[in-house]
Amino acid sequence: MTPTALQSVRDHIASRIIGQQPFIDSMLICLLSDGHLLVEGMPGLAKTTAVKALAEAVEGDFHRVQFTPDLLPSDLIGTDIYRHEKGEFEFRQGPLFHNILLADEINRAPAKVQSALLEAMAEYQITVGQRTYLLPKLFMVLATQNPVEQEGTYHLPEAQLDRFLMQAIVTYPSRDEERRILELDSRQQIQHDTPIIKRLSHIELFAMRRTVANLYLDPKLNDYIVDLVQATRHPKLYDNDLERWCRFGASPRATIALARCARARAWLDGDEFVAPHHIQLVAPEILRHRILLTFEAEADGITTDEFVTRLLHLVAVP
């Protein structure tokens, strides 16, 4: 399989939103790497529209859940329902059993609902009572959150953040892009018919995933990936400022994610092997939600992206 096989997916997403190429690439990397994506951005930046466009271009079931403070774990997982005619309980599946799940404003749900996602996102199964149910082989969570409006929101637990393969930041469009957004909206108001597209099948997607997983990654680059993650845990070996800024480093999941996503990035670029710049391109989105900064760093206005940028400059490339 070649990257051109994904062109229909790219084209469909591009027909729905203008710009946001890094965000689109992050969605495709997560799709190829069998991972989940956390999307952060201000309201109205087409986060939900982009996720829906991806779901429309990929074969499978799609479901959107609006997370609210009164949401219950059973609203996601499902529940046992008593059938009088059979005299027994029957499990009714919840939204988690769809292939692509859009968790809109995920930080508005309480801790019990967040914990309901942990097993599903990590092990692709859920447990209800004494029974375990497997989720579909293609299962992807794309969650959105608003970074500014904090009223009625809950902090996402670190254990859950770690289960997101990447965290994408969606920014405001440029002036030219915003002008094109106006033109796109005008066309969509006139053209009411939904265009028919060729959806990416599960067979094609799984073949792409196998190709990506087999892409060559030099052992020296494996060492480089390990050094990057180790540097988040032992920053004093590299820089005094990094030591002051970092409270907790990334977990081994970050090491695995760097290797997976670097392969996917290289494959999307049409390369036949992973190079150091592929690792550096995906590192911010993999590490930014896995690093906890100190209060001193926050007081100095240091962000996790600035921490990762400095780290990439300090850790030697093989």
Coordinates of C-alpha atoms in Angstrom, one line a residue:
M1 CA 0.0 0.0 0.0
T2 CA 1.2 3.5 -0.8
P3 CA 0.2 6.9 0.7
T4 CA -1.8 7.7 -2.5
A5 CA -4.4 5.2 -1.2
L6 CA -5.3 7.7 1.5
Q7 CA -5.8 10.5 -1.0
S8 CA -9.5 10.0 -1.1
V9 CA -9.7 10.5 2.7
R10 CA -7.5 13.7 2.4
D11 CA -9.6 15.0 -0.4
H12 CA -12.9 14.5 1.5
I13 CA -11.6 16.2 4.6
A14 CA -10.2 19.1 2.5
S15 CA -13.7 19.5 0.9
R16 CA -15.2 20.1 4.4
I17 CA -12.6 22.3 6.1
I18 CA -10.0 24.9 5.0
G19 CA -6.4 24.7 6.2
Q20 CA -5.6 22.9 9.5
Q21 CA -3.1 20.6 7.7
P22 CA -1.2 19.7 10.9
F23 CA -4.5 18.6 12.5
I24 CA -5.5 16.6 9.5
D25 CA -2.0 14.9 9.5
S26 CA -2.4 14.1 13.2
M27 CA -5.8 12.4 12.5
L28 CA -4.3 10.3 9.7
I29 CA -1.2 9.4 11.8
C30 CA -3.4 8.2 14.7
L31 CA -5.6 6.2 12.2
L32 CA -2.5 4.5 10.7
S33 CA -0.9 3.9 14.2
D34 CA -4.0 2.4 15.8
G35 CA -4.2 5.2 18.4
H36 CA -6.5 7.8 19.9
L37 CA -6.4 11.6 19.4
L38 CA -7.1 14.4 21.8
V39 CA -7.9 17.7 20.1
E40 CA -7.6 21.0 21.9
G41 CA -8.8 24.4 20.5
M42 CA -11.1 27.3 20.8
P43 CA -14.8 26.8 19.8
G44 CA -15.6 27.2 16.1
L45 CA -12.3 26.0 14.7
A46 CA -13.9 23.0 12.8
K47 CA -12.7 20.3 15.2
T48 CA -15.9 18.4 15.2
T49 CA -16.4 18.9 11.4
A50 CA -13.0 17.5 10.7
V51 CA -13.6 14.4 12.8
K52 CA -16.9 13.8 11.1
A53 CA -15.3 14.2 7.7
L54 CA -12.7 11.5 8.7
A55 CA -15.5 9.2 9.8
E56 CA -17.4 9.7 6.6
A57 CA -14.3 8.7 4.6
V58 CA -13.6 5.5 6.5
E59 CA -15.8 2.5 6.4
G60 CA -17.4 1.8 9.8
D61 CA -19.9 3.0 12.4
F62 CA -19.5 6.6 13.7
H63 CA -21.1 8.0 16.9
R64 CA -20.8 11.4 18.6
V65 CA -21.3 11.8 22.3
Q66 CA -21.7 15.2 23.9
F67 CA -20.0 15.0 27.3
T68 CA -21.9 16.7 30.0
P69 CA -21.6 16.8 33.9
D70 CA -24.6 14.5 34.2
L71 CA -23.3 11.8 31.9
L72 CA -23.2 8.3 33.4
P73 CA -20.7 5.5 32.7
S74 CA -23.5 3.4 31.4
D75 CA -24.3 6.1 28.8
L76 CA -20.9 5.1 27.2
I77 CA -20.5 1.5 28.0
G78 CA -24.1 0.2 27.8
T79 CA -26.2 -1.6 30.4
D80 CA -27.9 -4.9 31.2
I81 CA -31.6 -4.8 30.5
Y82 CA -34.0 -7.4 31.9
R83 CA -36.1 -9.1 29.2
H84 CA -39.4 -10.3 30.7
E85 CA -40.2 -12.6 27.8
K86 CA -36.9 -14.4 28.2
G87 CA -36.6 -14.1 31.9
E88 CA -33.0 -13.0 31.7
F89 CA -30.7 -10.0 31.4
E90 CA -29.5 -8.9 28.0
F91 CA -26.6 -6.5 27.4
R92 CA -27.4 -3.4 25.3
Q93 CA -24.2 -1.9 23.8
G94 CA -23.4 1.7 24.3
P95 CA -21.6 4.2 22.0
L96 CA -18.1 2.6 22.8
F97 CA -19.0 -0.2 20.4
H98 CA -18.8 2.0 17.4
N99 CA -15.7 2.1 15.2
I100 CA -15.0 5.8 15.5
L101 CA -16.2 7.7 18.6
L102 CA -16.2 11.5 18.8
A103 CA -16.1 12.5 22.5
D104 CA -17.1 16.1 22.2
E105 CA -15.9 18.4 25.1
I106 CA -14.5 15.3 27.0
N107 CA -13.4 17.5 29.9
R108 CA -17.0 18.3 30.8
A109 CA -17.7 14.7 32.2
P110 CA -16.9 13.7 35.8
A111 CA -14.3 11.2 36.9
K112 CA -16.5 8.2 36.8
V113 CA -17.2 8.7 33.1
Q114 CA -13.6 9.4 32.4
S115 CA -12.6 6.1 34.1
A116 CA -15.1 4.2 32.0
L117 CA -12.9 5.1 29.0
L118 CA -9.6 3.8 30.5
E119 CA -10.1 0.1 29.8
A120 CA -11.7 0.7 26.4
M121 CA -8.9 2.9 25.1
A122 CA -6.0 0.8 26.4
E123 CA -7.3 -2.8 26.0
Y124 CA -10.1 -2.5 23.4
Q125 CA -12.6 -4.2 25.7
I126 CA -15.0 -3.3 28.5
T127 CA -16.1 -5.1 31.6
V128 CA -19.7 -5.1 32.8
G129 CA -20.3 -7.0 36.0
Q130 CA -18.5 -10.3 35.6
R131 CA -18.5 -10.3 31.8
T132 CA -16.0 -8.8 29.3
Y133 CA -17.0 -7.6 25.9
L134 CA -14.5 -7.0 23.1
L135 CA -14.7 -3.8 21.1
P136 CA -14.4 -3.7 17.3
K137 CA -11.0 -4.3 15.8
L138 CA -11.1 -0.8 14.4
F139 CA -11.8 1.4 17.4
M140 CA -10.7 5.0 17.6
V141 CA -11.5 7.8 20.1
L142 CA -11.2 11.4 18.9
A143 CA -11.9 13.7 21.8
T144 CA -12.2 17.5 21.8
Q145 CA -11.7 20.0 24.6
N146 CA -11.9 23.7 25.1
P147 CA -8.7 25.1 26.7
V148 CA -10.2 28.4 27.9
E149 CA -13.8 27.9 29.2
Q150 CA -13.2 26.1 32.5
E151 CA -16.6 26.6 34.1
G152 CA -18.3 23.2 34.5
T153 CA -15.2 21.2 33.4
Y154 CA -13.1 18.6 35.0
H155 CA -9.3 18.0 34.8
L156 CA -8.5 14.9 32.7
P157 CA -6.7 12.3 34.8
E158 CA -3.0 11.7 33.8
A159 CA -3.8 8.0 33.3
Q160 CA -6.4 8.9 30.7
L161 CA -4.2 11.5 29.0
D162 CA -1.5 8.9 28.7
R163 CA -3.9 6.7 26.7
F164 CA -4.2 9.3 23.9
L165 CA -1.5 8.6 21.3
M166 CA -1.3 12.3 20.4
Q167 CA -2.6 15.7 21.4
A168 CA -3.3 18.1 18.5
I169 CA -3.6 21.9 19.0
V170 CA -6.0 23.6 16.6
T171 CA -5.2 27.3 16.0
Y172 CA -7.0 30.1 14.3
P173 CA -6.9 30.2 10.5
S174 CA -4.9 32.8 8.6
R175 CA -6.7 35.7 6.8
D176 CA -6.5 34.0 3.5
E177 CA -7.9 30.7 4.9
E178 CA -10.7 32.6 6.7
R179 CA -11.7 34.2 3.3
R180 CA -11.8 30.7 1.7
I181 CA -13.9 29.5 4.6
L182 CA -16.6 32.1 3.7
E183 CA -16.5 30.9 0.1
L184 CA -16.8 27.3 1.2
D185 CA -19.8 28.1 3.4
S186 CA -21.5 29.8 0.5
R187 CA -21.1 26.8 -1.7
Q188 CA -22.3 24.4 0.9
Q189 CA -25.5 26.5 1.4
I190 CA -26.2 26.3 -2.3
Q191 CA -25.3 22.6 -2.8
H192 CA -27.5 20.6 -0.5
D193 CA -26.7 17.2 -2.0
T194 CA -24.0 15.2 -0.1
P195 CA -21.4 14.0 -2.6
I196 CA -20.9 10.2 -2.8
I197 CA -17.3 9.2 -1.9
K198 CA -15.4 6.0 -1.9
R199 CA -14.8 5.0 1.7
L200 CA -11.6 3.5 2.9
S201 CA -12.4 -0.2 3.7
H202 CA -11.1 -2.0 6.8
I203 CA -9.1 -4.3 4.6
E204 CA -7.3 -1.4 3.0
L205 CA -6.7 0.3 6.3
F206 CA -5.3 -2.8 8.1
A207 CA -3.0 -3.4 5.1
M208 CA -1.8 0.2 5.4
R209 CA -1.2 -0.3 9.1
R210 CA 0.9 -3.4 8.4
T211 CA 3.0 -1.5 5.8
V212 CA 3.6 1.3 8.3
A213 CA 4.5 -1.1 11.1
N214 CA 7.1 -2.7 8.8
L215 CA 8.8 0.6 7.8
Y216 CA 12.5 0.5 8.6
L217 CA 13.6 2.1 11.8
D218 CA 17.3 2.0 12.5
P219 CA 18.4 0.7 15.9
K220 CA 20.3 4.0 16.5
L221 CA 17.0 5.8 16.1
N222 CA 15.5 3.5 18.7
D223 CA 18.2 4.7 21.1
Y224 CA 17.4 8.3 20.1
I225 CA 13.7 7.7 21.0
V226 CA 14.6 6.2 24.3
D227 CA 17.0 9.1 25.1
L228 CA 14.3 11.6 24.4
V229 CA 11.8 10.0 26.8
Q230 CA 14.5 9.4 29.4
A231 CA 15.4 13.0 29.2
T232 CA 11.9 14.0 30.3
R233 CA 12.5 11.9 33.5
H234 CA 16.1 13.0 34.1
P235 CA 16.3 16.5 32.7
K236 CA 19.1 17.5 35.0
L237 CA 21.5 15.5 32.9
Y238 CA 20.9 17.9 30.0
D239 CA 20.0 21.4 31.4
N240 CA 19.4 23.1 34.7
D241 CA 16.3 24.9 33.4
L242 CA 14.7 21.7 32.2
E243 CA 15.2 20.3 35.7
R244 CA 13.4 23.3 37.3
W245 CA 10.6 23.1 34.8
C246 CA 9.8 19.3 34.8
R247 CA 7.8 17.7 37.6
F248 CA 7.0 14.3 36.0
G249 CA 8.3 12.9 32.7
A250 CA 6.7 10.7 30.0
S251 CA 5.8 7.1 30.4
P252 CA 7.0 4.1 28.3
R253 CA 3.8 4.6 26.3
A254 CA 5.5 7.8 24.9
T255 CA 8.4 5.7 23.7
I256 CA 6.1 3.3 21.8
A257 CA 4.1 6.2 20.5
L258 CA 7.2 8.0 19.1
A259 CA 8.3 4.9 17.2
R260 CA 4.7 4.2 15.8
C261 CA 4.0 7.8 14.8
A262 CA 7.4 8.4 13.3
R263 CA 6.9 5.4 11.0
A264 CA 3.4 6.8 10.1
R265 CA 4.9 10.3 9.5
A266 CA 7.6 8.9 7.2
W267 CA 5.1 6.7 5.3
L268 CA 2.8 9.7 4.7
D269 CA 5.8 11.7 3.4
G270 CA 6.5 8.9 0.9
D271 CA 9.8 7.9 2.6
E272 CA 10.9 4.3 2.8
F273 CA 12.6 4.6 6.2
V274 CA 12.4 6.7 9.4
A275 CA 14.8 9.6 9.7
P276 CA 15.5 11.8 12.8
H277 CA 13.3 14.6 11.5
H278 CA 10.3 12.4 11.4
I279 CA 10.7 11.7 15.1
Q280 CA 11.2 15.4 15.8
L281 CA 8.0 16.3 13.9
V282 CA 5.8 14.1 15.9
A283 CA 7.5 14.5 19.3
P284 CA 5.6 17.7 20.4
E285 CA 2.1 16.1 19.9
I286 CA 3.2 12.9 21.7
L287 CA 4.9 14.5 24.7
R288 CA 2.9 17.7 25.4
H289 CA 0.2 15.9 27.3
R290 CA 2.4 13.4 29.0
I291 CA 4.7 15.9 30.7
L292 CA 3.8 17.7 34.0
L293 CA 5.5 21.0 34.5
T294 CA 6.4 22.5 37.9
F295 CA 4.6 25.5 39.4
E296 CA 7.9 27.4 38.8
A297 CA 7.6 26.7 35.1
E298 CA 4.0 27.8 35.0
A299 CA 4.9 31.0 36.9
D300 CA 7.6 31.7 34.3
G301 CA 5.1 31.2 31.5
I302 CA 6.8 28.1 30.2
T303 CA 4.6 25.7 28.1
T304 CA 5.1 22.0 27.5
D305 CA 5.8 22.8 23.8
E306 CA 8.7 25.1 24.8
F307 CA 10.0 22.4 27.1
V308 CA 9.9 19.8 24.3
T309 CA 11.5 22.2 21.8
R310 CA 14.4 22.8 24.1
L311 CA 14.7 19.1 24.8
L312 CA 14.9 18.3 21.0
H313 CA 17.8 20.8 20.8
L314 CA 19.7 19.3 23.7
V315 CA 19.4 15.5 23.1
A316 CA 22.0 14.4 20.6
V317 CA 20.8 13.0 17.2
P318 CA 22.7 9.8 16.2

